[in-house]
């Protein structure tokens, strides 16, 4: 059963109880400051177990809040400057409506021979002039309105950007893990990209072991394996794991690594993942791997 550990005594026979050796590793994550400012709070201590989504630090937000308020005020100004089109063209509409009535009346008078044709020509010209004036007013007001609406849209985008920056001032834990190192203290000024702390997933660990080329034919991704944490003096703790990765590139055998063939100069890295539920396995600890048959 994955993650179940047990203490073992050293084997008495001369045959090695393992196929490969290596060191324990974990997925490490460094959390950085995404914005510059003073750390108002920083609630992280080495060894703490933090949960995904926990807020562990707060960078000063005062300037961002002031900019958001300034942007909101600018939007109100743009809104107040938007022209009321119907009110501004109402007078021209009334003049145009009166001119059209005069035009209709002169058409009837000219048709009856009661008025000269020039009066109708003048009425037609007046209607055309007023219609052009109305069209020009409407076009100008629409251009002004569109320009102000675009300014409001730009202000909305700016406000969204500021609120996103405000959110980034609240430093959240990306995943559950254990704090390994902290690099700053509360009250310090941090710049963008400044490392705040390093954490690692100590519950889901893996051992980077090394196998010879002769062993590779019997090792497959997904294969079961037993991982042993070596505490010295023959004391070991066993974990059940699976092979999750096999390197496609060879390398020279690290000095601290024992292999199945002591004469082997070239080895291949193999990762075996396991559940470290009891927390006894530590990063950098020496370990051994026994690969199980695929049968």
PDB file of C-alpha atoms in Angstrom, residues 1 15 33 55 61 98 104 125 132 139 152 182 262-263 282-283 289 291:
ATOM      1  CA  UNK A   1       0.000   0.000   0.000  1.00  0.00           C
ATOM      2  CA  UNK A  15      23.466  -9.989  -1.751  1.00  0.00           C
ATOM      3  CA  UNK A  33       6.950  39.273  -4.823  1.00  0.00           C
ATOM      4  CA  UNK A  55      -2.534  34.449   2.389  1.00  0.00           C
ATOM      5  CA  UNK A  61      -1.566  48.748  -1.118  1.00  0.00           C
ATOM      6  CA  UNK A  98     -41.000  74.943 -39.206  1.00  0.00           C
ATOM      7  CA  UNK A 104     -45.316  72.645 -47.873  1.00  0.00           C
ATOM      8  CA  UNK A 125     -32.983  75.998 -49.788  1.00  0.00           C
ATOM      9  CA  UNK A 132     -27.225  69.847 -43.227  1.00  0.00           C
ATOM     10  CA  UNK A 139     -22.188  63.776 -36.380  1.00  0.00           C
ATOM     11  CA  UNK A 152     -14.181  55.576 -20.166  1.00  0.00           C
ATOM     12  CA  UNK A 182      12.425  32.338   4.169  1.00  0.00           C
ATOM     13  CA  UNK A 262      30.433  -1.333  -9.455  1.00  0.00           C
ATOM     14  CA  UNK A 263      32.448  -1.126 -12.671  1.00  0.00           C
ATOM     15  CA  UNK A 282      13.791  14.271   3.992  1.00  0.00           C
ATOM     16  CA  UNK A 283      15.239  16.108   1.021  1.00  0.00           C
ATOM     17  CA  UNK A 289      15.287   1.346  -4.665  1.00  0.00           C
ATOM     18  CA  UNK A 291      12.369  -2.549  -8.686  1.00  0.00           C
TER      19      UNK A 291
END
